[in-house]
Amino acid sequence: MREDNSQGSPVPPSVSEARLESVLETAVDGIVVMDDRARIILFNKACETLFGFSAEEVRGQNVKLLMPSDYAHAHDGYVRHYLDTGEKRIIGIGREVRGRHRDGTEFPLELSVGEAATPEGRQFIGILRDLRQRKVVERRLAEVQGQLVSMTRISALDELGAAIAHELNQPLTAIMLYLQAAKRKVSDDHPDGKLVEIVDKGVREAERASNIIQRMRRFVEKRDPERRQVDIAQLVHECLELVTLGTDCSGIDITNSVADGLPPISVDPVQVQQILINLVRNALEAVRNTPVKRVGMSAAVLGDDMFIRITDSGGGVPAEVVPTLFSAFSSVKKGGLGLGLTISRSIAQNHGGDLAVEPNGGEGGAAFVLRLPLGRPAQNGASADTVPTMKGPTA
């Protein structure tokens, strides 16, 4: 409020003063005004929120109160240099700086400084914008961009793998035909010779290589889901064969306890292979540097569902990781995208099943349990709240 000198009675503030006060109080950005000795004259509400000080606490204090020690040490020198030389290093330019909260926490700010000549002397107006949320978004975008680059590379590798599988299959087919022709010729000339057995083994190995290439090609090629009745024991056997083909498993005890004769399940075999291969590879990675190196697979029917259990003797899953384990980009592995478990669970749920984890599934390791319904799966999968614990060989 202003005071009328002639009457000695208070008069209301002018419209311009009221407008200025309204702007200062409602501004989203912090506004601080200081004199030419760096003392705070004005400190708006947004500044109080930013720094944790009230306007009364900071009024008359050196603005260094709001700065980290390295900034504060040099600040008075910057002000004096400008007053002496007129050289602008920040005024009218704007820059990113760090502020210091009352509790000592430092945080990023965008600072713009202006200058005003007043009857009370030269004053400086600082406009401060909190950059913490922007920095979080920028970091997240940088992470996502890096992950997208990795996914692009993976997609390219998938296409390359399909092309290689296609090209390798042709010479393998030719090798088998030549070996079969040689076998017939050898059989005619040496019906009881050892050479027949050797050529026969060569034919079988070429056929085996061709089958592996075909499975790899089906695994990496893009195609629509195709569900059919699948023998789970055969599917698990093929998965382990594919995993061990491209992974160093030396010194690791891999136990396959999936029995023959289990009821078939109606699934897309390639998609379920994708889940199992991802889980087995994770298990192998978990035990690679542990004293006991065991990975186990078992399967059992409970009610209307098939439960496939993958266990390991690794360190288990940390409790703080479990809530976000199946969330996208939550990988704890160096270089991992954090998408494997997310995609695996989505595939399971699209089949009417689910994928769950037991953080301590046996011998200190983890157990992942894949639930798939028997018979024809529901059109829309739903997540199961609980997954029964299956008793089987633990690793």
Tab-separated table of C-alpha atoms in Angstrom, residues 36-367:
chain	number	residue	atom	x	y	z
A	36	ASP	CA	23.645	-4.086	-7.961
A	37	ARG	CA	25.120	-5.581	-4.790
A	38	ALA	CA	23.426	-8.944	-5.540
A	39	ARG	CA	20.937	-8.547	-2.693
A	40	ILE	CA	17.478	-10.037	-3.213
A	41	ILE	CA	14.704	-7.444	-3.438
A	42	LEU	CA	11.836	-9.559	-4.769
A	43	PHE	CA	11.174	-13.311	-4.574
A	44	ASN	CA	7.902	-14.588	-6.040
A	45	LYS	CA	5.777	-17.604	-5.053
A	46	ALA	CA	7.235	-19.834	-7.771
A	47	CYS	CA	10.717	-19.136	-6.355
A	48	GLU	CA	9.507	-20.115	-2.897
A	49	THR	CA	8.378	-23.456	-4.317
A	50	LEU	CA	11.605	-23.938	-6.280
A	51	PHE	CA	14.051	-23.185	-3.490
A	52	GLY	CA	12.117	-23.900	-0.282
A	53	PHE	CA	12.698	-20.414	1.182
A	54	SER	CA	10.021	-17.855	1.929
A	55	ALA	CA	10.323	-14.351	0.486
A	56	GLU	CA	10.836	-12.924	3.993
A	57	GLU	CA	13.776	-15.278	4.619
A	58	VAL	CA	15.717	-14.294	1.516
A	59	ARG	CA	14.868	-10.603	1.197
A	60	GLY	CA	18.100	-8.639	1.631
A	61	GLN	CA	20.246	-11.784	1.384
A	62	ASN	CA	22.896	-12.254	-1.293
A	63	VAL	CA	21.509	-14.216	-4.229
A	64	LYS	CA	24.393	-16.671	-3.744
A	65	LEU	CA	22.107	-18.302	-1.167
A	66	LEU	CA	20.299	-19.948	-4.095
A	67	MET	CA	23.431	-21.264	-5.821
A	68	PRO	CA	25.717	-24.287	-5.458
A	69	SER	CA	29.064	-23.442	-3.894
A	70	ASP	CA	30.993	-23.454	-7.196
A	71	TYR	CA	28.573	-20.916	-8.721
A	72	ALA	CA	28.344	-18.827	-5.566
A	73	HIS	CA	32.123	-18.481	-5.301
A	74	ALA	CA	32.368	-16.753	-8.682
A	75	HIS	CA	29.064	-14.875	-8.803
A	76	ASP	CA	30.071	-11.581	-7.147
A	77	GLY	CA	33.048	-11.379	-9.494
A	78	TYR	CA	30.767	-11.742	-12.529
A	79	VAL	CA	28.493	-8.950	-11.291
A	80	ARG	CA	31.424	-6.645	-10.547
A	81	HIS	CA	32.983	-7.388	-13.962
A	82	TYR	CA	29.761	-6.396	-15.712
A	83	LEU	CA	29.325	-3.199	-13.689
A	84	ASP	CA	32.916	-2.198	-14.415
A	85	THR	CA	33.138	-3.149	-18.089
A	86	GLY	CA	29.572	-3.487	-19.379
A	87	GLU	CA	30.489	-6.864	-20.952
A	88	LYS	CA	27.414	-9.116	-20.965
A	89	ARG	CA	28.095	-12.765	-20.218
A	90	ILE	CA	24.595	-13.845	-19.260
A	91	ILE	CA	22.339	-10.772	-19.327
A	92	GLY	CA	19.940	-11.007	-22.252
A	93	ILE	CA	21.387	-14.365	-23.305
A	94	GLY	CA	19.972	-17.067	-21.061
A	95	ARG	CA	21.703	-20.278	-20.099
A	96	GLU	CA	21.339	-23.512	-18.192
A	97	VAL	CA	22.576	-23.338	-14.598
A	98	ARG	CA	22.153	-25.208	-11.321
A	99	GLY	CA	20.145	-24.038	-8.349
A	100	ARG	CA	20.397	-25.141	-4.735
A	101	HIS	CA	17.330	-25.978	-2.654
A	102	ARG	CA	17.120	-25.128	1.009
A	103	ASP	CA	17.856	-28.780	1.855
A	104	GLY	CA	21.067	-28.678	-0.192
A	105	THR	CA	19.689	-30.516	-3.221
A	106	GLU	CA	20.981	-29.198	-6.534
A	107	PHE	CA	18.779	-29.133	-9.613
A	108	PRO	CA	18.977	-27.810	-13.215
A	109	LEU	CA	17.498	-24.434	-14.105
A	110	GLU	CA	17.124	-22.312	-17.195
A	111	LEU	CA	18.097	-18.760	-16.261
A	112	SER	CA	17.341	-15.578	-18.182
A	113	VAL	CA	18.590	-12.272	-16.766
A	114	GLY	CA	17.439	-8.769	-17.633
A	115	GLU	CA	18.508	-5.337	-16.383
A	116	ALA	CA	16.480	-2.305	-15.342
A	117	ALA	CA	17.480	1.242	-14.343
A	118	THR	CA	15.325	2.440	-11.440
A	119	PRO	CA	15.334	5.502	-9.177
A	120	GLU	CA	16.828	3.212	-6.538
A	121	GLY	CA	19.692	2.187	-8.804
A	122	ARG	CA	20.466	-0.582	-11.237
A	123	GLN	CA	18.499	-3.812	-10.699
A	124	PHE	CA	18.661	-7.268	-12.275
A	125	ILE	CA	15.645	-9.496	-12.939
A	126	GLY	CA	16.181	-13.244	-13.143
A	127	ILE	CA	13.569	-15.601	-14.602
A	128	LEU	CA	14.100	-19.201	-13.519
A	129	ARG	CA	12.546	-22.302	-15.084
A	130	ASP	CA	12.791	-25.729	-13.440
A	131	LEU	CA	14.341	-28.188	-15.909
A	132	ARG	CA	14.073	-31.378	-13.842
A	133	GLN	CA	11.027	-32.777	-15.626
A	134	ARG	CA	12.457	-31.833	-19.019
A	135	LYS	CA	15.716	-33.591	-18.168
A	136	VAL	CA	13.817	-36.747	-17.194
A	137	VAL	CA	11.964	-36.690	-20.528
A	138	GLU	CA	15.196	-36.046	-22.455
A	139	ARG	CA	16.945	-38.961	-20.755
A	140	ARG	CA	13.977	-41.194	-21.434
A	141	LEU	CA	13.871	-40.172	-25.096
A	142	ALA	CA	17.599	-40.819	-25.430
A	143	GLU	CA	17.131	-44.281	-23.916
A	144	VAL	CA	14.186	-45.064	-26.205
A	145	GLN	CA	16.105	-43.854	-29.260
A	146	GLY	CA	19.003	-46.121	-28.345
A	147	GLN	CA	16.607	-49.014	-27.844
A	148	LEU	CA	14.938	-48.335	-31.191
A	149	VAL	CA	18.346	-48.398	-32.887
A	150	SER	CA	19.027	-51.766	-31.255
A	151	MET	CA	15.608	-53.062	-32.321
A	152	THR	CA	16.321	-51.946	-35.890
A	153	ARG	CA	19.553	-53.911	-35.805
A	154	ILE	CA	17.717	-56.941	-34.425
A	155	SER	CA	15.132	-56.671	-37.207
A	156	ALA	CA	17.931	-56.513	-39.753
A	157	LEU	CA	19.560	-59.553	-38.188
A	158	ASP	CA	16.232	-61.411	-38.360
A	159	GLU	CA	16.001	-60.709	-42.071
A	160	LEU	CA	19.642	-61.680	-42.534
A	161	GLY	CA	19.053	-64.900	-40.598
A	162	ALA	CA	16.078	-65.805	-42.780
A	163	ALA	CA	18.112	-65.101	-45.921
A	164	ILE	CA	21.056	-67.181	-44.682
A	165	ALA	CA	18.772	-70.039	-43.727
A	166	HIS	CA	17.203	-69.956	-47.184
A	167	GLU	CA	20.572	-69.911	-48.948
A	168	LEU	CA	22.082	-72.667	-46.771
A	169	ASN	CA	19.128	-74.941	-47.301
A	170	GLN	CA	19.811	-75.241	-51.043
A	171	PRO	CA	23.391	-76.571	-50.802
A	172	LEU	CA	22.338	-78.845	-47.921
A	173	THR	CA	19.615	-80.316	-50.110
A	174	ALA	CA	22.172	-80.845	-52.884
A	175	ILE	CA	24.556	-82.516	-50.408
A	176	MET	CA	21.816	-84.906	-49.295
A	177	LEU	CA	20.971	-85.816	-52.878
A	178	TYR	CA	24.621	-86.489	-53.723
A	179	LEU	CA	25.061	-88.572	-50.555
A	180	GLN	CA	21.908	-90.558	-51.273
A	181	ALA	CA	23.158	-91.228	-54.815
A	182	ALA	CA	26.558	-92.248	-53.418
A	183	LYS	CA	24.847	-94.501	-50.891
A	184	ARG	CA	22.922	-96.308	-53.650
A	185	LYS	CA	26.086	-96.715	-55.695
A	186	VAL	CA	28.097	-97.972	-52.706
A	187	SER	CA	25.278	-100.337	-51.725
A	188	ASP	CA	25.332	-101.893	-55.181
A	189	ASP	CA	29.134	-102.278	-55.295
A	190	HIS	CA	29.814	-103.046	-51.616
A	191	PRO	CA	26.596	-104.287	-49.999
A	192	ASP	CA	28.357	-105.394	-46.830
A	193	GLY	CA	31.043	-102.720	-46.673
A	194	LYS	CA	31.734	-100.188	-43.940
A	195	LEU	CA	31.502	-97.453	-46.524
A	196	VAL	CA	27.716	-97.862	-46.707
A	197	GLU	CA	27.426	-97.110	-42.969
A	198	ILE	CA	29.670	-94.030	-43.271
A	199	VAL	CA	27.717	-92.590	-46.180
A	200	ASP	CA	24.458	-93.331	-44.362
A	201	LYS	CA	25.675	-91.338	-41.345
A	202	GLY	CA	26.566	-88.476	-43.660
A	203	VAL	CA	23.012	-88.510	-45.077
A	204	ARG	CA	21.495	-88.425	-41.581
A	205	GLU	CA	23.711	-85.529	-40.461
A	206	ALA	CA	22.884	-83.546	-43.606
A	207	GLU	CA	19.159	-84.161	-42.961
A	208	ARG	CA	19.598	-83.056	-39.362
A	209	ALA	CA	21.369	-79.863	-40.457
A	210	SER	CA	18.591	-79.178	-42.955
A	211	ASN	CA	15.928	-79.613	-40.264
A	212	ILE	CA	17.768	-77.204	-37.939
A	213	ILE	CA	18.035	-74.624	-40.714
A	214	GLN	CA	14.317	-74.987	-41.454
A	215	ARG	CA	13.417	-74.458	-37.789
A	216	MET	CA	15.678	-71.393	-37.602
A	217	ARG	CA	14.082	-70.012	-40.737
A	218	ARG	CA	10.573	-70.468	-39.320
A	219	PHE	CA	11.692	-68.834	-36.088
A	220	VAL	CA	13.005	-65.609	-37.643
A	221	GLU	CA	10.688	-65.097	-40.617
A	222	LYS	CA	7.742	-62.695	-40.356
A	223	ARG	CA	4.400	-64.425	-40.681
A	224	ASP	CA	0.893	-64.511	-39.221
A	225	PRO	CA	0.278	-66.658	-36.115
A	226	GLU	CA	-0.726	-70.214	-36.908
A	227	ARG	CA	-2.084	-72.386	-34.105
A	228	ARG	CA	-2.186	-76.140	-34.215
A	229	GLN	CA	-1.991	-79.157	-31.912
A	230	VAL	CA	1.577	-79.439	-30.601
A	231	ASP	CA	3.409	-82.137	-28.662
A	232	ILE	CA	5.042	-80.209	-25.819
A	233	ALA	CA	7.858	-82.746	-25.348
A	234	GLN	CA	8.898	-82.399	-28.985
A	235	LEU	CA	8.610	-78.610	-28.813
A	236	VAL	CA	10.856	-78.418	-25.736
A	237	HIS	CA	13.388	-80.762	-27.365
A	238	GLU	CA	13.582	-78.524	-30.437
A	239	CYS	CA	13.935	-75.412	-28.275
A	240	LEU	CA	16.857	-76.867	-26.358
A	241	GLU	CA	18.468	-77.941	-29.596
A	242	LEU	CA	18.201	-74.410	-31.006
A	243	VAL	CA	19.490	-72.793	-27.793
A	244	THR	CA	22.472	-75.082	-27.398
A	245	LEU	CA	23.319	-74.688	-31.080
A	246	GLY	CA	24.183	-71.003	-30.667
A	247	THR	CA	25.104	-70.742	-26.976
A	248	ASP	CA	28.121	-71.863	-25.003
A	249	CYS	CA	26.649	-74.332	-22.506
A	250	SER	CA	29.911	-75.916	-21.380
A	251	GLY	CA	29.860	-76.744	-17.680
A	252	ILE	CA	26.108	-76.175	-17.356
A	253	ASP	CA	23.861	-79.090	-16.412
A	254	ILE	CA	20.684	-78.782	-18.508
A	255	THR	CA	17.935	-81.163	-17.397
A	256	ASN	CA	14.901	-81.820	-19.577
A	257	SER	CA	12.249	-83.608	-17.497
A	258	VAL	CA	9.328	-83.016	-19.859
A	259	ALA	CA	7.804	-86.466	-20.254
A	260	ASP	CA	6.408	-87.932	-23.442
A	261	GLY	CA	2.676	-88.596	-23.577
A	262	LEU	CA	1.450	-85.280	-22.192
A	263	PRO	CA	-1.755	-83.945	-23.794
A	264	PRO	CA	-1.168	-81.732	-26.847
A	265	ILE	CA	-1.700	-77.989	-26.621
A	266	SER	CA	-3.196	-75.762	-29.314
A	267	VAL	CA	-0.625	-73.011	-29.877
A	268	ASP	CA	1.485	-71.293	-32.477
A	269	PRO	CA	4.618	-73.435	-32.042
A	270	VAL	CA	7.024	-70.759	-33.270
A	271	GLN	CA	5.673	-68.160	-30.831
A	272	VAL	CA	5.828	-70.566	-27.886
A	273	GLN	CA	9.359	-71.530	-28.962
A	274	GLN	CA	10.201	-67.835	-28.802
A	275	ILE	CA	9.055	-67.730	-25.155
A	276	LEU	CA	10.895	-70.886	-24.142
A	277	ILE	CA	14.123	-69.967	-25.936
A	278	ASN	CA	14.118	-66.536	-24.260
A	279	LEU	CA	13.538	-68.086	-20.825
A	280	VAL	CA	16.185	-70.768	-21.270
A	281	ARG	CA	18.746	-68.244	-22.491
A	282	ASN	CA	17.992	-66.034	-19.476
A	283	ALA	CA	18.456	-69.058	-17.202
A	284	LEU	CA	21.770	-69.953	-18.850
A	285	GLU	CA	22.945	-66.371	-18.412
A	286	ALA	CA	21.895	-66.394	-14.748
A	287	VAL	CA	24.023	-69.454	-13.889
A	288	ARG	CA	27.050	-68.655	-16.027
A	289	ASN	CA	29.069	-67.222	-13.118
A	290	THR	CA	27.601	-69.222	-10.229
A	291	PRO	CA	29.291	-72.125	-8.401
A	292	VAL	CA	26.403	-74.471	-9.235
A	293	LYS	CA	25.311	-74.289	-12.863
A	294	ARG	CA	21.962	-75.979	-13.402
A	295	VAL	CA	19.013	-75.258	-15.658
A	296	GLY	CA	15.919	-77.428	-15.620
A	297	MET	CA	12.727	-77.781	-17.631
A	298	SER	CA	9.633	-79.673	-16.591
A	299	ALA	CA	5.961	-79.727	-17.533
A	300	ALA	CA	2.753	-80.916	-15.900
A	301	VAL	CA	-0.994	-80.697	-16.420
A	302	LEU	CA	-3.067	-79.087	-13.677
A	303	GLY	CA	-6.779	-78.834	-14.394
A	304	ASP	CA	-7.326	-77.422	-17.874
A	305	ASP	CA	-3.831	-75.948	-18.170
A	306	MET	CA	-0.334	-77.016	-19.068
A	307	PHE	CA	2.405	-75.550	-16.841
A	308	ILE	CA	5.946	-75.428	-18.226
A	309	ARG	CA	8.551	-74.568	-15.626
A	310	ILE	CA	12.081	-73.273	-16.312
A	311	THR	CA	14.350	-73.152	-13.256
A	312	ASP	CA	17.932	-72.125	-12.641
A	313	SER	CA	20.477	-72.123	-9.840
A	314	GLY	CA	21.350	-68.457	-10.254
A	315	GLY	CA	20.856	-65.756	-7.657
A	316	GLY	CA	17.103	-65.432	-8.106
A	317	VAL	CA	15.252	-62.216	-8.951
A	318	PRO	CA	15.794	-59.268	-6.563
A	319	ALA	CA	12.602	-58.335	-4.711
A	320	GLU	CA	12.727	-54.727	-5.923
A	321	VAL	CA	12.827	-55.892	-9.565
A	322	VAL	CA	9.822	-58.248	-9.408
A	323	PRO	CA	7.030	-55.583	-9.676
A	324	THR	CA	8.409	-54.246	-12.983
A	325	LEU	CA	9.997	-57.420	-14.328
A	326	PHE	CA	7.462	-57.814	-17.149
A	327	SER	CA	7.330	-54.093	-17.976
A	328	ALA	CA	8.871	-52.818	-21.191
A	329	PHE	CA	12.462	-51.524	-21.015
A	330	SER	CA	13.028	-52.820	-17.486
A	331	SER	CA	15.958	-55.108	-18.243
A	332	VAL	CA	18.611	-55.457	-15.523
A	333	LYS	CA	21.009	-57.120	-17.980
A	334	LYS	CA	23.758	-55.010	-19.485
A	335	GLY	CA	22.927	-54.399	-23.111
A	336	GLY	CA	19.435	-55.844	-22.756
A	337	LEU	CA	16.426	-54.102	-24.249
A	338	GLY	CA	14.047	-55.139	-21.505
A	339	LEU	CA	11.521	-56.392	-24.074
A	340	GLY	CA	12.019	-60.176	-23.981
A	341	LEU	CA	9.866	-60.910	-20.945
A	342	THR	CA	7.287	-58.293	-21.943
A	343	ILE	CA	6.834	-59.859	-25.387
A	344	SER	CA	6.888	-63.374	-23.929
A	345	ARG	CA	4.109	-62.579	-21.484
A	346	SER	CA	2.053	-60.911	-24.224
A	347	ILE	CA	2.359	-64.042	-26.387
A	348	ALA	CA	1.314	-66.257	-23.465
A	349	GLN	CA	-1.715	-64.072	-22.683
A	350	ASN	CA	-2.733	-63.963	-26.338
A	351	HIS	CA	-2.846	-67.761	-26.148
A	352	GLY	CA	-5.176	-67.543	-23.132
A	353	GLY	CA	-2.368	-68.294	-20.675
A	354	ASP	CA	0.193	-66.317	-18.702
A	355	LEU	CA	3.832	-66.091	-17.695
A	356	ALA	CA	4.776	-65.676	-14.042
A	357	VAL	CA	7.932	-65.720	-11.941
A	358	GLU	CA	8.841	-67.318	-8.642
A	359	PRO	CA	11.769	-65.098	-7.503
A	360	ASN	CA	13.243	-67.934	-5.432
A	361	GLY	CA	12.223	-71.010	-7.319
A	362	GLY	CA	14.764	-73.509	-5.961
A	363	GLU	CA	18.384	-73.635	-4.836
A	364	GLY	CA	18.423	-69.862	-4.600
A	365	GLY	CA	17.543	-69.407	-8.259
A	366	ALA	CA	14.445	-68.217	-10.060
A	367	ALA	CA	11.649	-70.173	-11.714
